[in-house]
Amino acid sequence: MITLREILASRGKLVALTCYDYPTALSLDASTVDLVLVGDSVGTNVLGYRDVSEVTMDDMLHHARAVRRGLKRASLLVDLPFNSYQTGEAAILNGKRLIEAGADMIKLEGGMELVAKIRALRSENIRVVAHIGHTPQSHVGTRKVFGTTASEIESLLEVSKQLQLAGSEAVLLECVPERVATIISDRLDIPTIGIGSGSGCDGQIFVITDLLGWHHPNFRFSASFDDFRNRTVATANRFAHEVRDGVFPSATQVYKVKDSELQQALDAGQEKDL
C-alpha cells in the first residue's frame, strides 16, 4: 500500500475529502483525490446528530464498509470516534475493527496523550494519522483556533514532533494559524494535512457536504464549490411537477404486457371472483 509520503512526493500536494456513502465514494475514486476520510463528521452532516460525541463505533463501521465498497484507487482513512480509544488497548481493539471494515489507516485526535496510543497501534502494524490543533471531539459546540499564544505554539511544535517519532504517518492540523502550520510542516518529515490551517500545509482536507454546497457553514475557512442543495431542491420540484401534471412516467418509462395475456388473466380472475 502506497504511503501518504509517497503520494505527496508524486503529487506535490495531498488532496483529501470526507466521504460517507457508496455513490460518493465511486465519484471520488473516479477523481484525482488522493485520500478519502470517513470522518466522525458523519454524525452532524449525515445522521442528524447534534455533535460528533454522539457518533458510535457501529456508525463508523457501517459507513466505512459502504465507502470501502466504492473505492479501488483512493486510500481510505477512518476516524476512531469519541470514547473509543481511551486506552492503548481500546485503540488497538477498535482500530483493528476499522481495518477489518476496510480502512487503510485510522485517525485519532488529541495531544501528547496520543503518543503512547500511536506506538501501541504501530506495534500492531496499524497505520495512523494524528489530528491536532482544534479537536472537535473534545471541543463540542465550539470551534477554537489553536496556536495563537506562545505556549500553544510551543505545544504544537513539541506534540507534532513526538507524534512523528511515535509513528504517525501524517499530522492533520485543524484551525491552526497559517504561519504556525507552515513552520510545523517545514519541520516534520511526514506530511501535514490542513483544514483551516492555510496553504503552507502539505495537503488539504475538506468536508464533502460543505464542498458541494449541501450546507453553508460560517467557518472562516469555508468554501462551496457547488450549490448542490439548491440544485437538489430544484430537481425534486421538477420531478414533483411532472408527476402532478401526469408527465412522469411517460410511455417510454413503463413496462408493457400483451393484450392476450392480460385478458386471459382477467377472464381467469372473473371466474374466481377476483
Protein backbone atom coordinates (compact mmCIF):
# COMPACT_ATOMS: atom_id res chain seq x y z
CA MET A 1 0.00 0.00 0.00
CA ILE A 2 1.39 3.39 -1.01
CA THR A 3 2.14 5.73 1.89
CA LEU A 4 0.97 9.32 2.22
CA ARG A 5 4.59 10.49 1.98
CA GLU A 6 4.93 8.66 -1.35
CA ILE A 7 1.69 10.20 -2.62
CA LEU A 8 2.94 13.64 -1.60
CA ALA A 9 6.24 13.07 -3.40
CA SER A 10 4.45 12.12 -6.63
CA ARG A 11 1.65 14.69 -6.49
CA GLY A 12 3.20 17.77 -4.91
CA LYS A 13 0.16 18.25 -2.67
CA LEU A 14 -2.12 15.80 -0.87
CA VAL A 15 -5.83 16.23 -1.56
CA ALA A 16 -8.40 14.69 0.78
CA LEU A 17 -12.18 14.84 1.12
CA THR A 18 -14.60 13.32 3.59
CA CYS A 19 -16.99 10.67 2.31
CA TYR A 20 -19.83 8.83 4.00
CA ASP A 21 -21.53 6.63 1.37
CA TYR A 22 -21.02 4.32 -1.59
CA PRO A 23 -22.12 6.56 -4.50
CA THR A 24 -19.96 9.45 -3.30
CA ALA A 25 -17.05 7.03 -2.90
CA LEU A 26 -17.45 5.93 -6.53
CA SER A 27 -17.31 9.56 -7.65
CA LEU A 28 -14.27 10.43 -5.54
CA ASP A 29 -12.46 7.30 -6.69
CA ALA A 30 -13.00 8.43 -10.28
CA SER A 31 -11.49 11.83 -9.44
CA THR A 32 -7.87 12.71 -8.67
CA VAL A 33 -8.47 12.99 -4.90
CA ASP A 34 -5.75 11.05 -3.06
CA LEU A 35 -7.32 10.31 0.31
CA VAL A 36 -10.90 9.73 1.44
CA LEU A 37 -11.85 10.19 5.09
CA VAL A 38 -14.86 8.60 6.71
CA GLY A 39 -14.91 11.17 9.48
CA ASP A 40 -16.95 11.29 12.64
CA SER A 41 -18.43 14.38 10.98
CA VAL A 42 -20.83 11.81 9.51
CA GLY A 43 -22.79 12.39 12.71
CA THR A 44 -23.60 16.05 12.10
CA ASN A 45 -23.52 16.02 8.29
CA VAL A 46 -25.44 12.82 7.53
CA LEU A 47 -27.01 11.29 10.64
CA GLY A 48 -28.53 14.44 12.14
CA TYR A 49 -26.69 14.22 15.45
CA ARG A 50 -26.10 17.38 17.48
CA ASP A 51 -22.34 16.85 17.63
CA VAL A 52 -19.64 14.28 16.95
CA SER A 53 -19.67 12.97 20.51
CA GLU A 54 -22.85 11.03 19.65
CA VAL A 55 -21.14 9.01 16.92
CA THR A 56 -20.57 5.34 17.80
CA MET A 57 -18.22 2.64 16.59
CA ASP A 58 -21.18 0.96 14.90
CA ASP A 59 -21.84 4.17 12.96
CA MET A 60 -18.23 4.36 11.83
CA LEU A 61 -18.09 0.69 10.86
CA HIS A 62 -21.31 0.94 8.85
CA HIS A 63 -20.14 3.94 6.83
CA ALA A 64 -16.57 2.67 6.48
CA ARG A 65 -17.85 -0.52 4.84
CA ALA A 66 -20.09 1.43 2.47
CA VAL A 67 -17.28 3.73 1.37
CA ARG A 68 -14.79 0.87 1.05
CA ARG A 69 -17.09 -0.82 -1.48
CA GLY A 70 -16.81 2.23 -3.71
CA LEU A 71 -13.02 2.65 -3.60
CA LYS A 72 -10.40 0.90 -5.70
CA ARG A 73 -7.79 3.64 -6.16
CA ALA A 74 -8.01 6.22 -3.36
CA SER A 75 -6.69 5.49 0.14
CA LEU A 76 -9.25 5.18 2.94
CA LEU A 77 -8.78 6.88 6.31
CA VAL A 78 -11.39 6.33 9.04
CA ASP A 79 -11.90 8.15 12.34
CA LEU A 80 -11.89 6.43 15.68
CA PRO A 81 -14.96 8.05 17.28
CA PHE A 82 -15.26 9.74 20.65
CA ASN A 83 -14.58 7.50 23.65
CA SER A 84 -13.32 4.59 21.54
CA TYR A 85 -9.59 4.94 22.27
CA GLN A 86 -9.34 5.92 25.92
CA THR A 87 -6.52 3.40 26.39
CA GLY A 88 -3.94 1.84 24.11
CA GLU A 89 -5.78 -1.47 24.36
CA ALA A 90 -9.07 0.12 23.31
CA ALA A 91 -7.34 1.92 20.45
CA ILE A 92 -5.92 -1.38 19.18
CA LEU A 93 -9.23 -3.24 19.56
CA ASN A 94 -11.29 -0.62 17.76
CA GLY A 95 -8.55 0.20 15.30
CA LYS A 96 -8.50 -3.43 14.18
CA ARG A 97 -12.27 -3.34 13.75
CA LEU A 98 -11.96 -0.36 11.41
CA ILE A 99 -9.17 -2.06 9.46
CA GLU A 100 -11.36 -5.15 9.10
CA ALA A 101 -14.13 -2.87 7.80
CA GLY A 102 -11.80 -1.70 5.04
CA ALA A 103 -9.79 1.22 6.42
CA ASP A 104 -6.23 1.58 5.15
CA MET A 105 -5.39 3.74 8.14
CA ILE A 106 -7.16 5.30 11.11
CA LYS A 107 -7.26 8.80 12.57
CA LEU A 108 -7.41 9.82 16.20
CA GLU A 109 -7.26 13.28 17.75
CA GLY A 110 -5.75 14.82 20.83
CA GLY A 111 -2.32 15.89 22.02
CA MET A 112 0.66 14.38 23.79
CA GLU A 113 -1.56 11.62 25.20
CA LEU A 114 -1.74 10.17 21.68
CA VAL A 115 1.94 9.26 21.61
CA ALA A 116 1.63 6.03 23.62
CA LYS A 117 -1.55 5.06 21.76
CA ILE A 118 0.07 5.57 18.38
CA ARG A 119 3.05 3.48 19.45
CA ALA A 120 0.64 0.75 20.52
CA LEU A 121 -1.21 0.90 17.20
CA ARG A 122 2.00 0.84 15.20
CA SER A 123 3.14 -2.23 17.16
CA GLU A 124 0.13 -3.94 15.56
CA ASN A 125 1.03 -2.56 12.11
CA ILE A 126 -1.99 -0.24 12.10
CA ARG A 127 -1.31 2.91 10.10
CA VAL A 128 -2.23 6.12 11.93
CA VAL A 129 -2.88 9.79 11.20
CA ALA A 130 -2.85 12.12 14.22
CA HIS A 131 -5.25 15.09 14.41
CA ILE A 132 -4.12 18.11 16.46
CA GLY A 133 -4.99 21.78 16.84
CA HIS A 134 -8.74 22.18 17.11
CA THR A 135 -10.07 18.75 18.08
CA PRO A 136 -13.88 18.56 17.66
CA GLN A 137 -14.33 15.52 19.93
CA SER A 138 -13.01 17.49 22.91
CA HIS A 139 -14.37 20.92 21.92
CA VAL A 140 -18.02 20.10 21.29
CA GLY A 141 -20.09 23.04 20.10
CA THR A 142 -17.15 25.40 19.64
CA ARG A 143 -14.50 25.99 17.02
CA LYS A 144 -11.35 27.31 18.58
CA VAL A 145 -8.22 28.42 16.77
CA PHE A 146 -5.30 26.71 18.49
CA GLY A 147 -1.80 28.14 18.26
CA THR A 148 -2.31 31.84 18.88
CA THR A 149 -0.22 32.06 22.07
CA ALA A 150 3.44 31.26 22.61
CA SER A 151 2.59 28.35 24.90
CA GLU A 152 0.12 26.85 22.40
CA ILE A 153 2.62 27.20 19.55
CA GLU A 154 5.32 25.52 21.63
CA SER A 155 2.88 22.72 22.46
CA LEU A 156 2.01 22.15 18.79
CA LEU A 157 5.67 22.04 17.80
CA GLU A 158 6.53 19.53 20.51
CA VAL A 159 3.43 17.36 20.06
CA SER A 160 3.81 17.15 16.28
CA LYS A 161 7.45 16.10 16.65
CA GLN A 162 6.59 13.40 19.20
CA LEU A 163 3.71 12.11 17.06
CA GLN A 164 6.09 11.71 14.15
CA LEU A 165 8.56 9.82 16.33
CA ALA A 166 5.73 7.59 17.59
CA GLY A 167 4.98 6.50 14.02
CA SER A 168 2.15 8.72 12.82
CA GLU A 169 2.04 8.65 9.01
CA ALA A 170 0.78 12.23 8.81
CA VAL A 171 -0.48 15.01 11.04
CA LEU A 172 -3.80 16.72 10.41
CA LEU A 173 -3.80 20.36 11.55
CA GLU A 174 -7.19 21.93 12.17
CA CYS A 175 -7.69 25.66 12.76
CA VAL A 176 -4.01 26.38 13.32
CA PRO A 177 -2.74 29.84 12.26
CA GLU A 178 -1.17 29.66 8.81
CA ARG A 179 2.34 30.70 9.81
CA VAL A 180 2.39 28.18 12.66
CA ALA A 181 1.12 25.39 10.39
CA THR A 182 3.77 26.26 7.81
CA ILE A 183 6.55 26.04 10.41
CA ILE A 184 5.26 22.65 11.61
CA SER A 185 5.09 21.42 8.01
CA ASP A 186 8.65 22.55 7.33
CA ARG A 187 9.99 20.85 10.46
CA LEU A 188 8.31 17.48 10.02
CA ASP A 189 9.43 14.69 7.70
CA ILE A 190 5.88 13.35 7.48
CA PRO A 191 3.09 15.17 5.59
CA THR A 192 0.76 17.68 7.19
CA ILE A 193 -2.85 17.92 6.05
CA GLY A 194 -4.63 21.14 6.85
CA ILE A 195 -8.19 22.24 7.37
CA GLY A 196 -8.48 25.90 8.21
CA SER A 197 -4.69 26.00 8.60
CA GLY A 198 -3.51 27.73 5.45
CA SER A 199 -1.66 26.87 2.28
CA GLY A 200 1.66 26.01 3.93
CA CYS A 201 0.45 22.50 4.78
CA ASP A 202 1.46 19.60 2.55
CA GLY A 203 -2.16 18.89 1.75
CA GLN A 204 -5.73 19.99 2.32
CA ILE A 205 -8.84 18.18 3.52
CA PHE A 206 -12.41 19.41 3.27
CA VAL A 207 -15.88 18.19 4.22
CA ILE A 208 -17.69 16.92 1.12
CA THR A 209 -21.09 18.35 2.08
CA ASP A 210 -19.55 21.81 2.51
CA LEU A 211 -17.61 21.50 -0.74
CA LEU A 212 -20.74 20.61 -2.72
CA GLY A 213 -22.89 23.28 -1.10
CA TRP A 214 -25.17 20.91 0.80
CA HIS A 215 -24.59 23.00 3.90
CA HIS A 216 -23.49 26.59 4.31
CA PRO A 217 -21.28 26.73 7.43
CA ASN A 218 -19.90 30.05 8.57
CA PHE A 219 -16.35 28.98 9.39
CA ARG A 220 -13.60 31.32 8.21
CA PHE A 221 -12.13 28.59 6.00
CA SER A 222 -15.48 27.56 4.49
CA ALA A 223 -15.86 27.44 0.73
CA SER A 224 -18.53 25.96 -1.53
CA PHE A 225 -17.52 24.80 -4.99
CA ASP A 226 -21.09 23.98 -5.99
CA ASP A 227 -24.70 24.68 -4.95
CA PHE A 228 -25.81 21.08 -4.69
CA ARG A 229 -28.51 21.75 -2.11
CA ASN A 230 -30.42 24.24 -4.24
CA ARG A 231 -29.91 22.11 -7.35
CA THR A 232 -31.35 19.15 -5.44
CA VAL A 233 -34.36 21.21 -4.35
CA ALA A 234 -34.93 22.39 -7.93
CA THR A 235 -34.66 18.86 -9.32
CA ALA A 236 -37.05 17.47 -6.69
CA ASN A 237 -39.55 20.23 -7.50
CA ARG A 238 -39.30 19.47 -11.22
CA PHE A 239 -39.99 15.79 -10.51
CA ALA A 240 -42.99 16.66 -8.31
CA HIS A 241 -44.34 18.99 -11.01
CA GLU A 242 -44.11 16.30 -13.71
CA VAL A 243 -45.78 13.69 -11.50
CA ARG A 244 -48.68 16.01 -10.67
CA ASP A 245 -49.08 17.03 -14.32
CA GLY A 246 -49.11 13.41 -15.48
CA VAL A 247 -45.92 13.83 -17.49
CA PHE A 248 -43.96 11.28 -15.46
CA PRO A 249 -43.85 8.39 -16.01
CA SER A 250 -44.07 8.65 -19.80
CA ALA A 251 -44.93 5.84 -22.20
CA THR A 252 -41.24 5.02 -22.59
CA GLN A 253 -40.79 4.58 -18.84
CA VAL A 254 -43.34 1.84 -18.20
CA TYR A 255 -43.40 -1.92 -18.77
CA LYS A 256 -45.82 -3.45 -21.31
CA VAL A 257 -47.96 -6.57 -21.23
CA LYS A 258 -49.56 -8.33 -24.19
CA ASP A 259 -53.31 -7.80 -24.54
CA SER A 260 -53.85 -11.57 -24.78
CA GLU A 261 -52.01 -12.26 -21.52
CA LEU A 262 -53.86 -9.52 -19.69
CA GLN A 263 -57.25 -10.66 -20.98
CA GLN A 264 -56.50 -14.28 -20.05
CA ALA A 265 -55.66 -13.23 -16.50
CA LEU A 266 -58.76 -11.05 -16.22
CA ASP A 267 -61.01 -13.83 -17.52
CA ALA A 268 -59.49 -16.30 -15.05
CA GLY A 269 -59.87 -13.79 -12.27
CA GLN A 270 -63.50 -13.22 -13.11
CA GLU A 271 -64.19 -16.94 -12.82
CA LYS A 272 -62.55 -16.91 -9.36
CA ASP A 273 -64.43 -13.74 -8.39
CA LEU A 274 -61.19 -11.79 -8.12
